[in-house]
Amino acid sequence: MIKTPLLGKTCDELRQIVLDLGMPSFTAKQIASWMYEKKVSSIDEMTNLSVKNRERLKEAYEIGCSAPVHEMRSVDGTVKYLFGTPEGNYVETVYIPDGDRATLCVSSQVGCKMNCKFCMTGKQGFSADLTAAQILNQIYSVPGRDTLTNIVFMGMGEPFDNLDEVLRALQILTADYGYKWSPRRITVSSVGLRKGLARFLKESDCHLAISLHSPFPAQRRELMPAEKAFPITEILEVLRTYDFSKQRRLSFEYIMFKQVNDRMIYAKELVKLLRGLDCRVNLIRFHAIPGVELEGSDSETMLAFRDYLTGHGVFSTIRASRGEDIFAACGMLSTARQQAGKH
């Protein structure tokens, strides 16, 4: 019998489960505490539930956590983990230690529909949405989970294309009955699906990162086919209606490609495009992927680009490149594993 995961259930859903099983309603908070605070791996560990109630719960439910099936370690301390799904798919999660910080980059889908030119995950095509349980399992079961200070939804998939499950995961991560994380420790990245964007801004307080990569719509469409359906100009219209001057942060991700989008004309256009928005731009080094001719910009070019943006009122940073020796680009490891399974 296939059992239903308790991981990914909200407190209200847990309450309904225990009531349906004839257990007291306060048991729901006990279960939530065992999972989201103590992070137990089995129902048997929930020792303040009676043996009878634990047995009743175990008949149809399980925690739903599973350890990574593979890992790759970088010389810089970055670790890429591969998690399996019950359907035989794989998703990637990257642990990035940096001094007293440790960031976990999580996936929201198996593959992706967006097919960005520079992204290995897009080359896989789309296989499945992850459930909230599968999203949370990446955090729940990753080694080093107790050292985490930040979570970014920048792994495989487009979070706004699986928004119901992503929002459920975010609710549990930030709820008093859940992980009790501040939304300021979580960033969700998107190409900018308009309907999802409006909902995310309304239903979550987490930081937002928009994949930009070119200030010119025609070129952005070449790099990111989603520009055709979700133009950056329309995304900016939505963003301009929202107040980002408080604690919530808006950032734009800009991968720099040699002689493609790294000349000063692009910096000048970015300043014009983002004028008046309370935001920052993260300049990112390109990780080469097979079959794509794009190359990364050199350090000197990136520094000049950053200095121009910051000097003209658009605060900009260069994101440190991590894990290049372990297939750091999302999709590389899972693609290799999926293909190996077919042979």
Short mmCIF file of C-alpha atoms in Angstrom, two decimals:
data_model
loop_
_atom_site.label_atom_id
_atom_site.label_comp_id
_atom_site.label_asym_id
_atom_site.label_seq_id
_atom_site.Cartn_x
_atom_site.Cartn_y
_atom_site.Cartn_z
CA MET A 1 0.00 0.00 0.00
CA ILE A 2 1.30 3.44 -0.96
CA LYS A 3 1.26 5.68 2.08
CA THR A 4 0.60 9.43 2.05
CA PRO A 5 3.46 11.71 3.18
CA LEU A 6 2.80 13.85 6.26
CA LEU A 7 5.66 16.12 5.18
CA GLY A 8 4.23 19.09 3.31
CA LYS A 9 0.96 19.10 5.27
CA THR A 10 -0.14 22.33 6.93
CA CYS A 11 -1.31 22.33 10.53
CA ASP A 12 -4.96 22.56 9.39
CA GLU A 13 -4.49 19.55 7.12
CA LEU A 14 -2.81 17.59 9.93
CA ARG A 15 -5.74 18.47 12.20
CA GLN A 16 -8.21 17.07 9.67
CA ILE A 17 -6.15 13.90 9.35
CA VAL A 18 -6.08 13.22 13.10
CA LEU A 19 -9.78 14.02 13.51
CA ASP A 20 -10.61 11.59 10.66
CA LEU A 21 -8.59 8.95 12.51
CA GLY A 22 -10.47 9.60 15.77
CA MET A 23 -7.51 11.26 17.50
CA PRO A 24 -7.64 14.49 19.58
CA SER A 25 -7.18 17.68 17.51
CA PHE A 26 -4.15 18.78 19.59
CA THR A 27 -2.28 15.78 18.15
CA ALA A 28 -1.88 17.78 14.92
CA LYS A 29 0.44 20.29 16.63
CA GLN A 30 2.41 17.47 18.19
CA ILE A 31 2.92 15.87 14.77
CA ALA A 32 3.92 19.22 13.24
CA SER A 33 6.43 19.76 16.05
CA TRP A 34 7.95 16.30 15.59
CA MET A 35 8.37 16.89 11.86
CA TYR A 36 9.22 20.54 11.39
CA GLU A 37 11.10 21.23 14.63
CA LYS A 38 12.61 17.87 15.60
CA LYS A 39 12.76 16.50 12.03
CA VAL A 40 12.08 12.88 12.90
CA SER A 41 12.32 10.27 10.16
CA SER A 42 9.54 7.93 11.37
CA ILE A 43 6.16 8.09 13.10
CA ASP A 44 7.52 5.71 15.77
CA GLU A 45 9.75 8.54 17.02
CA MET A 46 6.70 10.64 17.96
CA THR A 47 6.81 9.40 21.55
CA ASN A 48 4.19 11.74 23.04
CA LEU A 49 1.58 10.09 20.81
CA SER A 50 0.13 6.90 22.28
CA VAL A 51 1.28 3.64 20.72
CA LYS A 52 -2.29 3.07 19.55
CA ASN A 53 -2.42 6.45 17.78
CA ARG A 54 1.00 5.93 16.20
CA GLU A 55 -0.13 2.57 14.81
CA ARG A 56 -3.33 4.15 13.52
CA LEU A 57 -1.35 6.91 11.80
CA LYS A 58 1.15 4.45 10.29
CA GLU A 59 -1.59 2.48 8.53
CA ALA A 60 -2.05 5.17 5.88
CA TYR A 61 0.72 7.72 6.44
CA GLU A 62 4.49 8.08 6.61
CA ILE A 63 6.82 11.05 7.16
CA GLY A 64 7.74 10.98 3.48
CA CYS A 65 11.41 11.89 3.83
CA SER A 66 14.19 10.28 1.82
CA ALA A 67 17.95 10.82 1.79
CA PRO A 68 19.88 11.96 -1.30
CA VAL A 69 20.85 9.13 -3.65
CA HIS A 70 24.10 10.74 -4.82
CA GLU A 71 26.36 13.68 -4.02
CA MET A 72 29.27 15.55 -5.58
CA ARG A 73 31.64 17.69 -3.52
CA SER A 74 33.51 20.71 -4.80
CA VAL A 75 36.95 21.84 -3.72
CA ASP A 76 35.29 25.08 -2.51
CA GLY A 77 32.93 23.23 -0.11
CA THR A 78 29.85 23.36 -2.36
CA VAL A 79 27.95 20.06 -2.43
CA LYS A 80 25.45 19.03 -5.09
CA TYR A 81 22.91 16.42 -3.96
CA LEU A 82 20.70 14.30 -6.17
CA PHE A 83 17.26 13.35 -4.80
CA GLY A 84 15.09 10.65 -6.34
CA THR A 85 11.31 10.84 -6.73
CA PRO A 86 8.88 7.89 -6.47
CA GLU A 87 8.37 8.10 -10.27
CA GLY A 88 12.06 7.44 -10.92
CA ASN A 89 13.02 11.03 -11.69
CA TYR A 90 15.85 13.05 -10.15
CA VAL A 91 16.19 16.61 -8.91
CA GLU A 92 19.21 18.57 -7.75
CA THR A 93 19.83 20.50 -4.56
CA VAL A 94 22.99 22.50 -3.93
CA TYR A 95 24.47 23.25 -0.50
CA ILE A 96 26.66 26.38 -0.57
CA PRO A 97 28.64 27.17 2.60
CA ASP A 98 30.15 30.64 2.86
CA GLY A 99 31.73 31.61 6.18
CA ASP A 100 28.96 31.79 8.76
CA ARG A 101 26.27 31.42 6.09
CA ALA A 102 25.00 28.29 4.39
CA THR A 103 22.57 28.57 1.47
CA LEU A 104 20.53 25.73 0.02
CA CYS A 105 19.43 25.99 -3.60
CA VAL A 106 16.29 23.87 -4.07
CA SER A 107 14.33 22.62 -7.09
CA SER A 108 10.59 22.99 -7.68
CA GLN A 109 10.12 20.82 -10.79
CA VAL A 110 11.67 17.88 -12.60
CA GLY A 111 12.95 19.59 -15.72
CA CYS A 112 11.44 22.86 -16.92
CA LYS A 113 9.12 24.18 -19.65
CA MET A 114 10.90 27.54 -20.07
CA ASN A 115 13.73 26.21 -22.29
CA CYS A 116 16.16 29.07 -21.65
CA LYS A 117 19.07 28.83 -24.08
CA PHE A 118 21.74 28.84 -21.36
CA CYS A 119 20.09 26.35 -18.98
CA MET A 120 20.76 22.60 -18.86
CA THR A 121 17.49 21.92 -17.04
CA GLY A 122 15.59 23.42 -19.97
CA LYS A 123 17.32 20.97 -22.32
CA GLN A 124 15.75 18.11 -20.31
CA GLY A 125 12.25 19.26 -21.10
CA PHE A 126 9.54 19.05 -18.45
CA SER A 127 8.73 15.83 -16.59
CA ALA A 128 6.77 16.66 -13.43
CA ASP A 129 5.91 19.20 -10.76
CA LEU A 130 7.34 18.48 -7.34
CA THR A 131 4.89 18.24 -4.46
CA ALA A 132 5.39 20.41 -1.37
CA ALA A 133 6.62 17.23 0.35
CA GLN A 134 9.27 16.70 -2.34
CA ILE A 135 10.32 20.36 -2.19
CA LEU A 136 10.57 20.29 1.61
CA ASN A 137 12.35 16.93 1.59
CA GLN A 138 15.34 18.63 -0.03
CA ILE A 139 15.60 20.81 3.09
CA TYR A 140 14.46 18.10 5.53
CA SER A 141 16.89 15.42 4.39
CA VAL A 142 19.96 17.30 3.24
CA PRO A 143 23.09 16.69 5.34
CA GLY A 144 24.02 19.90 7.10
CA ARG A 145 20.36 20.99 7.32
CA ASP A 146 20.89 22.44 10.80
CA THR A 147 23.54 24.86 9.50
CA LEU A 148 21.26 26.46 6.88
CA THR A 149 20.80 30.23 7.02
CA ASN A 150 19.20 30.85 3.62
CA ILE A 151 17.11 29.04 1.02
CA VAL A 152 16.87 30.00 -2.65
CA PHE A 153 14.40 28.55 -5.13
CA MET A 154 16.90 28.72 -7.99
CA GLY A 155 17.35 25.02 -8.76
CA MET A 156 15.57 23.00 -11.42
CA GLY A 157 12.19 24.27 -12.62
CA GLU A 158 10.19 27.49 -12.73
CA PRO A 159 8.67 28.08 -9.25
CA PHE A 160 5.73 30.15 -10.56
CA ASP A 161 4.80 27.29 -12.90
CA ASN A 162 4.21 25.12 -9.80
CA LEU A 163 3.01 27.91 -7.55
CA ASP A 164 0.45 26.06 -5.41
CA GLU A 165 3.06 23.60 -4.15
CA VAL A 166 5.78 26.25 -3.82
CA LEU A 167 3.48 28.53 -1.78
CA ARG A 168 2.52 25.59 0.45
CA ALA A 169 6.22 24.86 1.05
CA LEU A 170 6.89 28.55 1.78
CA GLN A 171 3.96 28.66 4.22
CA ILE A 172 5.35 25.69 6.18
CA LEU A 173 8.88 27.13 6.13
CA THR A 174 7.70 30.42 7.64
CA ALA A 175 4.77 29.29 9.87
CA ASP A 176 4.90 29.19 13.68
CA TYR A 177 3.93 25.50 13.59
CA GLY A 178 6.55 24.84 10.89
CA TYR A 179 10.18 25.84 10.44
CA LYS A 180 9.62 29.36 11.86
CA TRP A 181 11.96 30.85 9.25
CA SER A 182 11.85 34.56 8.48
CA PRO A 183 10.67 35.17 4.89
CA ARG A 184 13.77 37.40 4.60
CA ARG A 185 15.90 34.25 4.55
CA ILE A 186 14.13 32.84 1.48
CA THR A 187 14.40 34.00 -2.15
CA VAL A 188 12.27 32.72 -5.02
CA SER A 189 13.58 33.14 -8.57
CA SER A 190 11.35 33.33 -11.65
CA VAL A 191 11.45 34.23 -15.32
CA GLY A 192 8.36 36.27 -14.46
CA LEU A 193 5.11 34.40 -15.17
CA ARG A 194 2.71 37.29 -14.76
CA LYS A 195 -0.22 35.55 -13.07
CA GLY A 196 2.10 33.73 -10.69
CA LEU A 197 4.01 36.92 -9.97
CA ALA A 198 0.93 38.79 -8.77
CA ARG A 199 -0.10 35.85 -6.57
CA PHE A 200 3.37 35.41 -5.10
CA LEU A 201 3.59 39.10 -4.18
CA LYS A 202 0.20 38.89 -2.47
CA GLU A 203 0.51 35.51 -0.72
CA SER A 204 4.16 35.47 0.35
CA ASP A 205 6.63 37.87 1.96
CA CYS A 206 9.76 36.12 0.65
CA HIS A 207 12.35 37.89 -1.47
CA LEU A 208 11.91 37.89 -5.25
CA ALA A 209 14.54 37.46 -7.96
CA ILE A 210 13.63 37.95 -11.64
CA SER A 211 15.74 36.38 -14.39
CA LEU A 212 16.50 39.25 -16.78
CA HIS A 213 19.70 38.52 -18.78
CA SER A 214 19.04 41.19 -21.42
CA PRO A 215 17.37 44.63 -21.33
CA PHE A 216 16.39 44.30 -25.01
CA PRO A 217 13.16 42.31 -25.51
CA ALA A 218 14.17 40.79 -28.87
CA GLN A 219 17.43 39.47 -27.47
CA ARG A 220 15.80 38.36 -24.22
CA ARG A 221 13.35 36.36 -26.34
CA GLU A 222 16.29 34.59 -28.03
CA LEU A 223 17.83 33.72 -24.70
CA MET A 224 14.53 33.12 -22.88
CA PRO A 225 11.54 32.05 -25.01
CA ALA A 226 9.25 32.95 -22.07
CA GLU A 227 9.77 36.63 -23.02
CA LYS A 228 7.25 36.08 -25.83
CA ALA A 229 4.42 35.23 -23.42
CA PHE A 230 5.68 37.20 -20.42
CA PRO A 231 7.43 40.36 -21.68
CA ILE A 232 9.85 41.99 -19.24
CA THR A 233 8.04 45.31 -19.78
CA GLU A 234 4.81 43.78 -18.42
CA ILE A 235 6.66 42.19 -15.50
CA LEU A 236 8.12 45.58 -14.60
CA GLU A 237 4.64 47.15 -14.75
CA VAL A 238 3.48 44.70 -12.06
CA LEU A 239 6.61 45.24 -9.96
CA ARG A 240 6.24 49.04 -10.08
CA THR A 241 2.85 48.74 -8.35
CA TYR A 242 4.49 47.09 -5.33
CA ASP A 243 6.45 48.76 -2.52
CA PHE A 244 9.87 47.12 -2.16
CA SER A 245 11.29 49.85 0.07
CA LYS A 246 10.71 47.86 3.25
CA GLN A 247 12.39 44.58 4.21
CA ARG A 248 11.36 42.59 1.16
CA ARG A 249 14.05 42.60 -1.53
CA LEU A 250 13.68 42.66 -5.29
CA SER A 251 16.66 41.57 -7.37
CA PHE A 252 17.32 40.90 -11.03
CA GLU A 253 19.61 38.11 -12.15
CA TYR A 254 21.83 38.87 -15.11
CA ILE A 255 24.10 36.13 -16.46
CA MET A 256 26.91 37.77 -18.41
CA PHE A 257 27.77 36.24 -21.78
CA LYS A 258 30.92 37.27 -23.62
CA GLN A 259 30.17 39.74 -26.45
CA VAL A 260 26.46 38.98 -26.19
CA ASN A 261 25.09 41.12 -23.34
CA ASP A 262 28.17 42.50 -21.61
CA ARG A 263 28.92 45.75 -23.48
CA MET A 264 28.26 49.16 -21.95
CA ILE A 265 25.21 49.75 -24.15
CA TYR A 266 23.55 46.95 -22.15
CA ALA A 267 24.49 48.53 -18.84
CA LYS A 268 23.07 51.86 -19.99
CA GLU A 269 19.84 50.22 -21.14
CA LEU A 270 19.52 48.37 -17.82
CA VAL A 271 19.77 51.67 -15.95
CA LYS A 272 16.95 53.06 -18.11
CA LEU A 273 14.83 49.92 -17.78
CA LEU A 274 15.07 49.69 -13.98
CA ARG A 275 14.98 53.40 -13.18
CA GLY A 276 12.80 54.15 -10.14
CA LEU A 277 12.64 50.54 -8.91
CA ASP A 278 14.02 49.75 -5.47
CA CYS A 279 16.13 46.78 -6.56
CA ARG A 280 19.56 45.29 -7.05
CA VAL A 281 21.17 43.47 -9.97
CA ASN A 282 23.13 40.26 -9.40
CA LEU A 283 25.71 39.73 -12.13
CA ILE A 284 26.39 36.01 -12.58
CA ARG A 285 29.27 34.19 -14.21
CA PHE A 286 28.11 31.77 -16.89
CA HIS A 287 28.76 28.07 -16.29
CA ALA A 288 29.35 26.48 -19.70
CA ILE A 289 27.00 23.63 -20.65
CA PRO A 290 27.29 21.04 -23.44
CA GLY A 291 25.98 22.02 -26.87
CA VAL A 292 25.70 25.74 -26.13
CA GLU A 293 28.23 28.11 -27.70
CA LEU A 294 27.80 30.89 -25.15
CA GLU A 295 30.88 31.87 -23.14
CA GLY A 296 31.17 33.71 -19.85
CA SER A 297 32.41 37.31 -19.66
CA ASP A 298 35.83 37.97 -18.17
CA SER A 299 36.31 39.50 -14.71
CA GLU A 300 37.42 42.89 -16.00
CA THR A 301 34.29 43.27 -18.12
CA MET A 302 32.06 42.22 -15.21
CA LEU A 303 33.71 44.69 -12.83
CA ALA A 304 33.29 47.57 -15.28
CA PHE A 305 29.64 46.58 -15.85
CA ARG A 306 28.99 46.43 -12.10
CA ASP A 307 30.66 49.76 -11.46
CA TYR A 308 28.63 51.47 -14.19
CA LEU A 309 25.33 50.15 -12.83
CA THR A 310 26.13 51.03 -9.20
CA GLY A 311 27.50 54.42 -10.23
CA HIS A 312 24.22 55.19 -11.99
CA GLY A 313 21.92 54.29 -9.11
CA VAL A 314 21.33 50.56 -9.73
CA PHE A 315 23.11 48.72 -6.92
CA SER A 316 24.89 45.75 -8.42
CA THR A 317 26.96 42.80 -7.15
CA ILE A 318 28.96 40.04 -8.81
CA ARG A 319 27.87 36.68 -7.48
CA ALA A 320 30.81 34.51 -6.53
CA SER A 321 31.10 31.48 -8.78
CA ARG A 322 30.81 28.23 -6.82
CA GLY A 323 31.15 24.54 -7.56
CA GLU A 324 32.40 24.74 -11.14
CA ASP A 325 34.24 21.43 -10.75
CA ILE A 326 31.05 19.48 -9.86
CA PHE A 327 28.65 20.26 -12.70
CA ALA A 328 27.45 23.35 -10.84
CA ALA A 329 24.98 24.35 -13.56
CA CYS A 330 21.55 22.99 -12.61
CA GLY A 331 20.46 20.01 -14.66
CA MET A 332 23.92 18.62 -15.42
CA LEU A 333 23.95 15.89 -12.77
CA SER A 334 20.31 14.84 -13.08
CA THR A 335 20.56 14.75 -16.89
CA ALA A 336 23.56 12.42 -16.64
CA ARG A 337 21.74 10.17 -14.14
CA GLN A 338 18.50 10.07 -16.18
CA GLN A 339 20.43 9.17 -19.35
CA ALA A 340 22.42 6.49 -17.52
CA GLY A 341 19.15 4.93 -16.41
CA LYS A 342 17.97 4.62 -20.01
CA HIS A 343 20.99 2.58 -21.12
#
